[in-house]
Coordinates of C-alpha atoms and ligand atoms in Angstrom, one line a residue:
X1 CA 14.5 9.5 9.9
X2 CA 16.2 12.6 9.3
X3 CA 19.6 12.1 7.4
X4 CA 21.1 15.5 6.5
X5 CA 21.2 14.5 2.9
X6 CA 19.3 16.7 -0.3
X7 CA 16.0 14.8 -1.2
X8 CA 14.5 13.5 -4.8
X9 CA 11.0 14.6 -4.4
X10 CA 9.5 12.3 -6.6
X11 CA 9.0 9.3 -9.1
X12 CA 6.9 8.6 -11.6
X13 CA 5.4 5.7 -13.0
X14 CA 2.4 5.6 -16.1
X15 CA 1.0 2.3 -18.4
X16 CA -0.9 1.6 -20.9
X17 CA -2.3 -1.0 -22.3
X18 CA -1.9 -4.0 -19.5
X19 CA -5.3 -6.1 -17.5
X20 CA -3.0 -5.5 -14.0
X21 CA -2.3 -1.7 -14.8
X22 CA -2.1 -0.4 -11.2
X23 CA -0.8 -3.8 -9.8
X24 CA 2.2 -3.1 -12.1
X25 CA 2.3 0.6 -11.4
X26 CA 2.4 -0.5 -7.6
X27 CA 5.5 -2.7 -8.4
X28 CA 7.1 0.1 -10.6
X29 CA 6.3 2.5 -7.5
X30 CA 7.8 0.2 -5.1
X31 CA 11.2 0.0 -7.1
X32 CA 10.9 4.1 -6.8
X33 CA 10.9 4.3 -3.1
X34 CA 14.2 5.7 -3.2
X35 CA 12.5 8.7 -5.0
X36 CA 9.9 9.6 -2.4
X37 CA 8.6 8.4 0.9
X38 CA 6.2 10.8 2.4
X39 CA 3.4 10.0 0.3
X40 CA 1.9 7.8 -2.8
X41 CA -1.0 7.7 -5.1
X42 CA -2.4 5.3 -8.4
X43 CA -4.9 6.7 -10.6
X44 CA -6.3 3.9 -13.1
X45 CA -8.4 3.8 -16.0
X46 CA -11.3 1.4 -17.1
X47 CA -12.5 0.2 -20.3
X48 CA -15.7 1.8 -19.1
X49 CA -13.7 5.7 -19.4
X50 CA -14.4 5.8 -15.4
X51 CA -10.8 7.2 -13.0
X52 CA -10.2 4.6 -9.9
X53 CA -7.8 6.7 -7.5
X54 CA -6.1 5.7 -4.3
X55 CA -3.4 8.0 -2.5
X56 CA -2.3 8.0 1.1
X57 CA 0.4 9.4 3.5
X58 CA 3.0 6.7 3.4
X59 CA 5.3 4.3 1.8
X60 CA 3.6 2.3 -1.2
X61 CA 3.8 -1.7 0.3
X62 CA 1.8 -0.2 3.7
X63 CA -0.3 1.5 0.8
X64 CA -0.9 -1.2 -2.0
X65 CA -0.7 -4.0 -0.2
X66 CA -4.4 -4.4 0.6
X67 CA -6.7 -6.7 -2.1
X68 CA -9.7 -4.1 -1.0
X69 CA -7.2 -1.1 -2.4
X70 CA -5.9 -2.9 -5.6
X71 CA -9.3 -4.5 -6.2
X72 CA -10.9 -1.1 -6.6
X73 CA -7.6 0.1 -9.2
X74 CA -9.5 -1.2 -12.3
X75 CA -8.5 -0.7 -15.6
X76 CA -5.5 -1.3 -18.5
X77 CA -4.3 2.6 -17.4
X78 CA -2.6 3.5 -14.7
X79 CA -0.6 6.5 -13.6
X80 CA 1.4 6.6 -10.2
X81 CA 3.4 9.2 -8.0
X82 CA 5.8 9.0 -4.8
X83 CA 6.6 12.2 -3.2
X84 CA 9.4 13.6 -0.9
X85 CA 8.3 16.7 1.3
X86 CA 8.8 18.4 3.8
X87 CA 6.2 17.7 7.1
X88 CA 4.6 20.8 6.7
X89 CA 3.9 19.9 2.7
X90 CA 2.8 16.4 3.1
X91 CA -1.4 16.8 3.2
X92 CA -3.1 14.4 1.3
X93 CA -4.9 17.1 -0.9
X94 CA -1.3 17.5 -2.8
X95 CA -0.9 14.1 -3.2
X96 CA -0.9 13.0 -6.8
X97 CA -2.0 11.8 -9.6
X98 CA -4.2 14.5 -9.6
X99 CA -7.5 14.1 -11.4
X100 CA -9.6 17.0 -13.6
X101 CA -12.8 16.4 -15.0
X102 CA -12.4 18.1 -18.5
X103 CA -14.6 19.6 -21.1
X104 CA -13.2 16.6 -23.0
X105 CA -13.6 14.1 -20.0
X106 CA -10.9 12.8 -17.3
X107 CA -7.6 13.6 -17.4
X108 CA -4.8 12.7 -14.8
X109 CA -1.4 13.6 -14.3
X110 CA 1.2 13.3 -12.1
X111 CA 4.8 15.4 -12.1
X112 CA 8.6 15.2 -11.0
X113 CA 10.5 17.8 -11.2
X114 CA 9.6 22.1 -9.8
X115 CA 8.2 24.6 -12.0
X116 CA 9.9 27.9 -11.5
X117 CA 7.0 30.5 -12.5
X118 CA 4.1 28.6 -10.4
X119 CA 4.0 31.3 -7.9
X120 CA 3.2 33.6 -11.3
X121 CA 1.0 31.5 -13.8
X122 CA -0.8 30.5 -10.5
X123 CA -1.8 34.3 -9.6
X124 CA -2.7 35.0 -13.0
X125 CA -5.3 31.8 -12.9
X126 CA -6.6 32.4 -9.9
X127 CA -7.4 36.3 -10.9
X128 CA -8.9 35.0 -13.6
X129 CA -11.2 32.6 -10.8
X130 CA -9.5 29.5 -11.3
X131 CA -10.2 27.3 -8.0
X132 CA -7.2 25.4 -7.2
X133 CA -7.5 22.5 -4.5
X134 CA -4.0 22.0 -3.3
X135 CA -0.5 23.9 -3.1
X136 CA 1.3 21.9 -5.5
X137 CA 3.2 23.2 -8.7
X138 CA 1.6 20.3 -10.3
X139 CA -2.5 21.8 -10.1
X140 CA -0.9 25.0 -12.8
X141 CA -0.6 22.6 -15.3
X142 CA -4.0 20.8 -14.8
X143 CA -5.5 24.5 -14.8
X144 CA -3.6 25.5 -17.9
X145 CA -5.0 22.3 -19.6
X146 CA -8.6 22.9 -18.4
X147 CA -8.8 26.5 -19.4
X148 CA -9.1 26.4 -23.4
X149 CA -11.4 26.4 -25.7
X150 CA -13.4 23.0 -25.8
X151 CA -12.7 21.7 -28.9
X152 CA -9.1 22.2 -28.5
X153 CA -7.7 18.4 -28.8
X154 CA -5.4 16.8 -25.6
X155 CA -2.7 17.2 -27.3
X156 CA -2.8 20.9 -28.0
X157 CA -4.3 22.1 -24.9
X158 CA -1.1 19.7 -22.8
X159 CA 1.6 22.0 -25.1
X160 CA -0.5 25.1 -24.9
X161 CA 0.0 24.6 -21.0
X162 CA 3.5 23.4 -20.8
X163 CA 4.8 26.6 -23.2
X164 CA 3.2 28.3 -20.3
X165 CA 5.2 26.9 -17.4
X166 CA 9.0 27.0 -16.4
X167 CA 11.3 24.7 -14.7
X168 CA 12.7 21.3 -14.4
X169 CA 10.0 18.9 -14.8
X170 CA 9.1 14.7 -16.2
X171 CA 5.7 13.9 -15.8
X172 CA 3.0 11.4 -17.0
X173 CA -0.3 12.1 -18.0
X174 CA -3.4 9.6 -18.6
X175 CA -7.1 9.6 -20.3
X176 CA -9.4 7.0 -21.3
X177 CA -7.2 6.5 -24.4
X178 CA -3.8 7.6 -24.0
X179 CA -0.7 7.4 -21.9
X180 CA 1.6 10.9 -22.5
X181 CA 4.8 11.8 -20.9
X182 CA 7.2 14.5 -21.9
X183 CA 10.5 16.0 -20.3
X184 CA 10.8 19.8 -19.9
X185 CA 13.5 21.3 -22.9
X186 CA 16.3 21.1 -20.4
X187 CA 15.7 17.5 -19.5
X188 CA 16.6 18.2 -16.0
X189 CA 15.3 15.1 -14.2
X190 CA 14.8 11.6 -15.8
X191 CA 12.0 10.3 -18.0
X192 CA 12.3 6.6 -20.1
X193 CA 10.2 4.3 -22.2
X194 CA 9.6 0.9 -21.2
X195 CA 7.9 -2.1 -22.9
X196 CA 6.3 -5.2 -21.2
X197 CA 5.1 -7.2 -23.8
X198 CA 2.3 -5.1 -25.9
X199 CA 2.5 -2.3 -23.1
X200 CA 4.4 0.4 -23.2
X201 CA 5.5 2.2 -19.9
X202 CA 6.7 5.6 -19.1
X203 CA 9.0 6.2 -15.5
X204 CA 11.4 7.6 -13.9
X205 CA 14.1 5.2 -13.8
X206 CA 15.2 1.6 -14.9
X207 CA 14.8 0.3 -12.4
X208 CA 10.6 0.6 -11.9
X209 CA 11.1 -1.8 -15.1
X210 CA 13.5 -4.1 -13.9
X211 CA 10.8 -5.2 -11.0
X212 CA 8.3 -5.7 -13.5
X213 CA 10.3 -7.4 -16.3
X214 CA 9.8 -4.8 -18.6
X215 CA 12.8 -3.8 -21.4
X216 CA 14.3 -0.2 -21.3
X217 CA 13.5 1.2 -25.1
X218 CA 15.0 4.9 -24.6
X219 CA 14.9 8.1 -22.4
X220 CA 13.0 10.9 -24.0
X221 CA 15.0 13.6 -25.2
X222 CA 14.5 17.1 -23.8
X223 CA 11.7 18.7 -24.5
X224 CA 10.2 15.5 -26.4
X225 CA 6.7 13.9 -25.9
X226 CA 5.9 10.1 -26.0
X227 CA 2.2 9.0 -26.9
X228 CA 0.8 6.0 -26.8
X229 CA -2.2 4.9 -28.0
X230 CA -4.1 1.5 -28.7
X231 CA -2.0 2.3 -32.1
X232 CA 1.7 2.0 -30.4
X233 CA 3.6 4.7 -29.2
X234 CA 4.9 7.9 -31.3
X235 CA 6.9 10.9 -30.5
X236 CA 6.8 14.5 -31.0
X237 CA 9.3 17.0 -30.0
X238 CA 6.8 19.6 -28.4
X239 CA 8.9 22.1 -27.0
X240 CA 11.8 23.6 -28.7
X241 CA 14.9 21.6 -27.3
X242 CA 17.0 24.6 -25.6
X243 CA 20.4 22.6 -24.2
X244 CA 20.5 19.4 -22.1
X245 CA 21.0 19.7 -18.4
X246 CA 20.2 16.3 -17.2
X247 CA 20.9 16.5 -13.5
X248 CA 24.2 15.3 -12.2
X249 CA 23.3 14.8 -8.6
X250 CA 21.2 12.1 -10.3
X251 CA 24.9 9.9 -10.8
X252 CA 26.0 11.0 -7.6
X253 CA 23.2 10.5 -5.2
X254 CA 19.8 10.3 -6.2
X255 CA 19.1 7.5 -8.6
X256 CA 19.5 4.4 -7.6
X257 CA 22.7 2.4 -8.8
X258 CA 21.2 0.0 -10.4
X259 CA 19.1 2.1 -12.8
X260 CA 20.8 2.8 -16.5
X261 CA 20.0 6.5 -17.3
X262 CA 21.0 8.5 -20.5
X263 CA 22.6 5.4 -21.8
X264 CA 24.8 5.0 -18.6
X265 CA 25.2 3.0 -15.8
X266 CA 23.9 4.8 -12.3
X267 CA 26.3 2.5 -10.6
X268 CA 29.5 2.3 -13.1
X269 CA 29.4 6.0 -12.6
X270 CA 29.5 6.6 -9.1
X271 CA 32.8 3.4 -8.7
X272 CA 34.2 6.0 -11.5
X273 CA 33.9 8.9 -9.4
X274 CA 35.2 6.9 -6.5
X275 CA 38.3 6.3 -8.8
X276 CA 38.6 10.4 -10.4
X277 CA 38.4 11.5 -6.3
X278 CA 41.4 9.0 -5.7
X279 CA 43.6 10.4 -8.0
X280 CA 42.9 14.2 -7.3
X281 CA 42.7 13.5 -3.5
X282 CA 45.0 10.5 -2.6
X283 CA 45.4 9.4 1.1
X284 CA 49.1 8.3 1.4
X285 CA 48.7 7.0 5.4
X286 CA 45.4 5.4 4.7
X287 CA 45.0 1.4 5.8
X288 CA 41.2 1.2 4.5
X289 CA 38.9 2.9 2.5
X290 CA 34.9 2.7 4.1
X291 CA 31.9 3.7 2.6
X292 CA 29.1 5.7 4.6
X293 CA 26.5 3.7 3.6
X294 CA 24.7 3.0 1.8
X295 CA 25.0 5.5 -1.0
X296 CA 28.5 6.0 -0.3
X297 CA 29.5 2.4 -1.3
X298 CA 30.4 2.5 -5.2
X299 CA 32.4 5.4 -5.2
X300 CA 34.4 3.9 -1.9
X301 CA 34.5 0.6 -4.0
X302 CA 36.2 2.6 -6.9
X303 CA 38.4 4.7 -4.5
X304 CA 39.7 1.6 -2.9
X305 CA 40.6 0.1 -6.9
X306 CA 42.4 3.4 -7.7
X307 CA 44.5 3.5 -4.5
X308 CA 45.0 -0.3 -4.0
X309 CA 43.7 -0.1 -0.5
X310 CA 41.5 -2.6 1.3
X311 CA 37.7 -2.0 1.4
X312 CA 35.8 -2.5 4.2
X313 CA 32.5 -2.4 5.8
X314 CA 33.8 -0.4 8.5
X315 CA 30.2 1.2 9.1
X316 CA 26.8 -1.1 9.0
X317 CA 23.8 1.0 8.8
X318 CA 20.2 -0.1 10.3
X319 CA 18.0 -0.7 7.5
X320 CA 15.4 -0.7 10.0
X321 CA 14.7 2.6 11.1
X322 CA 11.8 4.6 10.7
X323 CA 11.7 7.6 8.6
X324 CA 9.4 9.9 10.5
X325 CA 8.9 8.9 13.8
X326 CA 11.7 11.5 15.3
X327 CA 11.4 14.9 14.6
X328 CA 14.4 16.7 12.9
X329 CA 15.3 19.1 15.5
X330 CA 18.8 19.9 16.0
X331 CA 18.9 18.0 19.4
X332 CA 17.4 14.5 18.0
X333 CA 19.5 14.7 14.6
X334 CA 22.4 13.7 16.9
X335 CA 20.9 10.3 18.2
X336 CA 19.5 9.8 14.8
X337 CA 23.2 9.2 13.1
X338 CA 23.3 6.4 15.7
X339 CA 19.9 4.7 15.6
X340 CA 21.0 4.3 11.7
X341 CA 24.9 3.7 11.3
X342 CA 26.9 1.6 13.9
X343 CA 31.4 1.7 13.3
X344 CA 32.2 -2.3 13.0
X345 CA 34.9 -1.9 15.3
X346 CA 37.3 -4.7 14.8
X347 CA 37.9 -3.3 11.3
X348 CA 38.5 0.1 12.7
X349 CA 40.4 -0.4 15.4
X350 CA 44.0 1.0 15.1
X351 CA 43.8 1.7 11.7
X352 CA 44.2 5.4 9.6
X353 CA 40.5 5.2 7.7
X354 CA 39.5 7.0 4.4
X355 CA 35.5 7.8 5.0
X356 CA 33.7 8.2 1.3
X357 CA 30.5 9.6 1.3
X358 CA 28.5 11.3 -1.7
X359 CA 28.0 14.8 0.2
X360 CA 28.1 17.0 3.4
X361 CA 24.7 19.4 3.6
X362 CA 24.6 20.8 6.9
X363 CA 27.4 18.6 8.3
X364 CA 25.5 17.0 11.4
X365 CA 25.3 13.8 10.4
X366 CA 29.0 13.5 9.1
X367 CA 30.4 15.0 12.3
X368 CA 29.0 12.5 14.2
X369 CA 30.2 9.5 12.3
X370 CA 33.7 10.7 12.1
X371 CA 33.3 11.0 16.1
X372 CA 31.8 7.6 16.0
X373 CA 34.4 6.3 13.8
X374 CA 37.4 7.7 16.2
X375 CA 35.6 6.4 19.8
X376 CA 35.9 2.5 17.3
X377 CA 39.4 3.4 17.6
X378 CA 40.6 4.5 14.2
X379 CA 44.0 6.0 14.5
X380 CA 43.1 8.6 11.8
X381 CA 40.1 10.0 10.1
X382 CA 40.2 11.0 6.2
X383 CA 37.0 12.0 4.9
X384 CA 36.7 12.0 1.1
X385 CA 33.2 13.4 -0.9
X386 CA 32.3 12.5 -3.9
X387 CA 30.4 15.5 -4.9
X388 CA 32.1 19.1 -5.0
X389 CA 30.5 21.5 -2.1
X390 CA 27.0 22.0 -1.8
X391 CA 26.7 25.8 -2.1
X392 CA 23.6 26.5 -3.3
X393 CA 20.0 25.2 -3.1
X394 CA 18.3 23.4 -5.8
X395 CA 14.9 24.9 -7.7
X396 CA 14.4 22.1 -9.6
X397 CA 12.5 19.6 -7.7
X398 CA 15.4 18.3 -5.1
X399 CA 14.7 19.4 -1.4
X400 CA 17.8 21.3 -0.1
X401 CA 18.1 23.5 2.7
X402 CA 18.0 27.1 2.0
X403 CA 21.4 28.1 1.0
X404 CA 22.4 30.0 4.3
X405 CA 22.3 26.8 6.0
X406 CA 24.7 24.6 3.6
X407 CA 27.9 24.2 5.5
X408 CA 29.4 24.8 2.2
X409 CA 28.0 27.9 1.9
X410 CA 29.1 28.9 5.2
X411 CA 32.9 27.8 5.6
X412 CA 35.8 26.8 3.4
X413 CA 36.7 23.1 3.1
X414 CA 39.6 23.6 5.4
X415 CA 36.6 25.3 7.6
X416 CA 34.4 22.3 7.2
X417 CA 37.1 19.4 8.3
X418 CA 37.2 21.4 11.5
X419 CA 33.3 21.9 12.0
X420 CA 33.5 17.7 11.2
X421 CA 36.9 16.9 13.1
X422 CA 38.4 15.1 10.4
X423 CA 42.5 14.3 10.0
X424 CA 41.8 15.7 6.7
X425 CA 38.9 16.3 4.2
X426 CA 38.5 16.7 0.2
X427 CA 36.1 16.7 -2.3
X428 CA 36.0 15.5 -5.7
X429 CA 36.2 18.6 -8.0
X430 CA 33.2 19.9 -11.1
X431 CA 36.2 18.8 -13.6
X432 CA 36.9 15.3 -11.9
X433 CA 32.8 15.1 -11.2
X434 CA 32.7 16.1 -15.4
X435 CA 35.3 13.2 -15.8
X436 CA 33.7 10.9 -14.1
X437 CA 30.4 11.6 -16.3
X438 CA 32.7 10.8 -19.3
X439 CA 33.5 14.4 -20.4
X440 CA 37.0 16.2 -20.5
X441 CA 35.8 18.7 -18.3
X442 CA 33.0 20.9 -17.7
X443 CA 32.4 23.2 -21.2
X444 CA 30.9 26.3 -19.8
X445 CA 29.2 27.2 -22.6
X446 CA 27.1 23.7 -22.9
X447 CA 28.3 22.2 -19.8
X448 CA 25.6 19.1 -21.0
X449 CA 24.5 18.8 -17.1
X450 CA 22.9 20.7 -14.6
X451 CA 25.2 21.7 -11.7
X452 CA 23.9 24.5 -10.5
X453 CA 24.2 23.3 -6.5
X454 CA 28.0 23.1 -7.1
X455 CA 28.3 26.0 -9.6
X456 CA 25.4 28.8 -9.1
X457 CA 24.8 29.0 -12.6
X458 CA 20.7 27.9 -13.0
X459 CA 20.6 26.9 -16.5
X460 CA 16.6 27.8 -16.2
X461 CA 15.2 30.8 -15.3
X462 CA 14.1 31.5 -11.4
X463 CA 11.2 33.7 -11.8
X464 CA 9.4 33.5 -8.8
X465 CA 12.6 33.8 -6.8
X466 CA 13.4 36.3 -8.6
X467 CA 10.5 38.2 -8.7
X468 CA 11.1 38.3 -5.0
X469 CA 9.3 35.3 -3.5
X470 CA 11.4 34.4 -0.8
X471 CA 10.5 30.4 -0.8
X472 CA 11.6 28.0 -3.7
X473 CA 8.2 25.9 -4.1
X474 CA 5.1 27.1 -4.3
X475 CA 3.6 24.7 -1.9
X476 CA 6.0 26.7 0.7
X477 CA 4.2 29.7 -0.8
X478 CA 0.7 29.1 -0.5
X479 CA 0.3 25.9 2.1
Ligands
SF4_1 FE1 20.4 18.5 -9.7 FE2 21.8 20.3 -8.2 FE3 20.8 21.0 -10.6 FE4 19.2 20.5 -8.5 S1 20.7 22.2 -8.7 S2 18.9 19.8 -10.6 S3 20.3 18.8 -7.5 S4 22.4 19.4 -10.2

């Protein structure tokens, strides 16, 4: 179902090393729903050298739970992938892994993140007769590693590639005997090391090892490779480091609060936001504070500690609902804020109510549940973000709207209580959002973070927007 939020568009998941590789991976997968529901695929590897693939349209239980499926994922390798997209981008021929048979034999990969030159490297392939199979960012960098000289060894033909590519990217890679993953040198999106006994694992977030009992070891560092062998695991900084810009929507919406990521608590994070948008934006006639749920409940629980106010469930959301089965048009949107979020009206009733959610985007689904929250009888309606406006569209693997259709973009805050009829509306600021992260502020000259949907300032280059393609993937481009 469509939800007005901005989308993660994928999670990652790679082992090595373990007799129930993909069953794992499918666990690990699972716990990284949150990350992408349109589609998922497991690539595994057997002792014989030979790829075992299975990828569908879907979410991963409807797509791993069959013993026929998991049965045929042989192997102590495994690599999976769960993608976002949009409808018109979810065809099964860009759903990853994706799987090259190499000069130096199979080779899989699979990628988070958006590379910002794929319109460009991808042109300059295909002149040169390069045959690409889908329209994902992803199939450049299986290119780049195919096209060198034979002997060149994995390891050199995957940094060959990636000094080749731009953008915000964490992916995995597999062969017969090897598990790589590296972060792009801006370390944009998330990328850890896990152990489970004498495996080691490489994912997204903490909590695709949680499910599977595995201990956290470290996130990569920008820019930094992880291989492991039958030997153990080593590390290699393979592209130069440039500055960090770890993501920090990640704290605010996208990573689930249970995961640890950079050394810090997903959830503890977002109660601390809740208590940094208290103190800039207090609400003296509030009775209660409610979350939207369910992303907007830590920071409502730390709002609610900083202002001493009750907090209540005033809004139950379906957990129910289908995802795809109503088609986002502007008309059906509307119903679709009902079919998922119902005002518990006896804890509504009469009393002056402090909404927290994490953001606005185009403002539909938050004008409806302040409406909602008013016909359950509140006697005021405060709406508090805890994220600063959504200006500007993300290139670096989130989908957003184009920026023309952000309500932030479009109107002031006092411009976007009206549009959402609230008593009165605020939003955490960078600084407090910075605060919240543990800094003093944001340092604009090594802010640490990407912020770029807040702050229009792209800490990577946007070449093929810049170089005047209108779209910001390439799958938009070339689908
Ligand atoms: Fe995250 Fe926003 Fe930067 Fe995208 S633009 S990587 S959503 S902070």
């Amino acid at each position: 179902m469509y939800d007005d939020k901005f989308h993660e568009e994928c999670g990652v998941f790679g082992i090595f090393g373990h007799k129930d590789a993909a069953a794992l991976t499918a666990l690990g997968l699972h716990a990284l729903q949150h990350r992408g529901q349109e589609a998922c695929g497991i690539v595994s590897i057997d002792d014989n050298s030979d790829f075992h693939a299975h990828r569908a349209l879907g979410l991963v239980d409807s797509t791993f739970s069959k013993a026929s499926v998991m049965n045929a994922l042989k192997g102590h390798i495994a690599i999976g992938h769960n993608r976002y997209a949009t409808s018109g981008d979810t065809l099964l021929r860009n759903v990853q892994p994706f799987y090259g048979d190499m000069a130096f034999g199979g080779f899989t990969i699979a990628h988070n993140g958006n590379l910002t030159n794929a319109y460009k490297v991808r042109e300059a392939l295909v002149k040169k007769g390069a045959l690409f199979q889908s329209t994902s960012d992803t199939e450049v960098i299986v290119h780049l590693v195919a096209t060198q000289s034979e002997d060149t060894p994995i390891l050199d033909r995957l940094e060959s590639a990636l000094k080749q590519v731009e953008g915000a990217y964490s992916l995995v890679a597999a062969r017969d005997d090897l598990l790589f993953g590296i972060r792009d040198p801006y370390g944009v999106r998330p990328l850890l090391l896990g152990k489970l006994g004498n495996s080691y694992i490489i994912t997204s977030e903490s909590c695709a090892l949680d499910i599977i009992g595995a201990e956290l070891i470290r996130d990569l560092k920008p820019g930094e490779a992880a291989i492991v062998t039958k030997e153990g695991v080593t590390f290699k900084q393979m592209l130069p480091f440039q500055s960090k810009r770890f993501c920090i929507f990640e704290y605010v919406y996208f990573a689930r609060p249970d995961s640890v990521i950079e050394d810090k608590s997903v959830y503890d994070t977002r109660r601390q936001i809740g208590v940094e948008l208290a103190k800039e934006a207090p609400c003296p006639t509030g009775d209660i504070v409610v979350p939207v749920p369910d992303s907007g409940v830590p920071s409502a629980i730390g709002y609610a500690a900083q202002s001493g106010l009750p907090f209540e469930l005033g809004i139950i959301r379906n957990h129910y609902v289908g995802r795809t089965f109503i088609e986002p048009t502007e008309q059906i949107r509307h119903l679709g804020v009902k079919l998922k979020h119902n005002a518990n009206k006896a804890y509504i009733e009469g009393k002056s109510v402090i909404l927290v959610d994490d953001s606005i985007v185009r403002g539909t689904t938050s004008r409806k549940i302040v409406e909602m929250v008013r016909e359950a009888g509140a006697k005021e309606v405060h709406v508090r973000i805890s994220s600063p406006p959504t200006k500007h569209s993300c290139f670096y693997g989130i989908d957003t709207p184009e920026s023309g259709e952000l309500m932030a973009n479009k109107f002031s805050v006092e411009g976007i209580r009206e549009q959402i009829g609230a008593d009165t509306l605020s939003y955490i600021s960078l600084d407090g959002l910075y605060r919240a992260v543990g800094e003093a502020r944001r340092n604009d000259d090594n802010p640490g973070y990407c912020d770029a949907c807040f702050s229009g300032k792209y800490p990577i280059s946007l070449t093929d927007h810049d170089d005047g393609h209108p779209e910001k993937r390439i799958s938009s481009l070339l689908g």
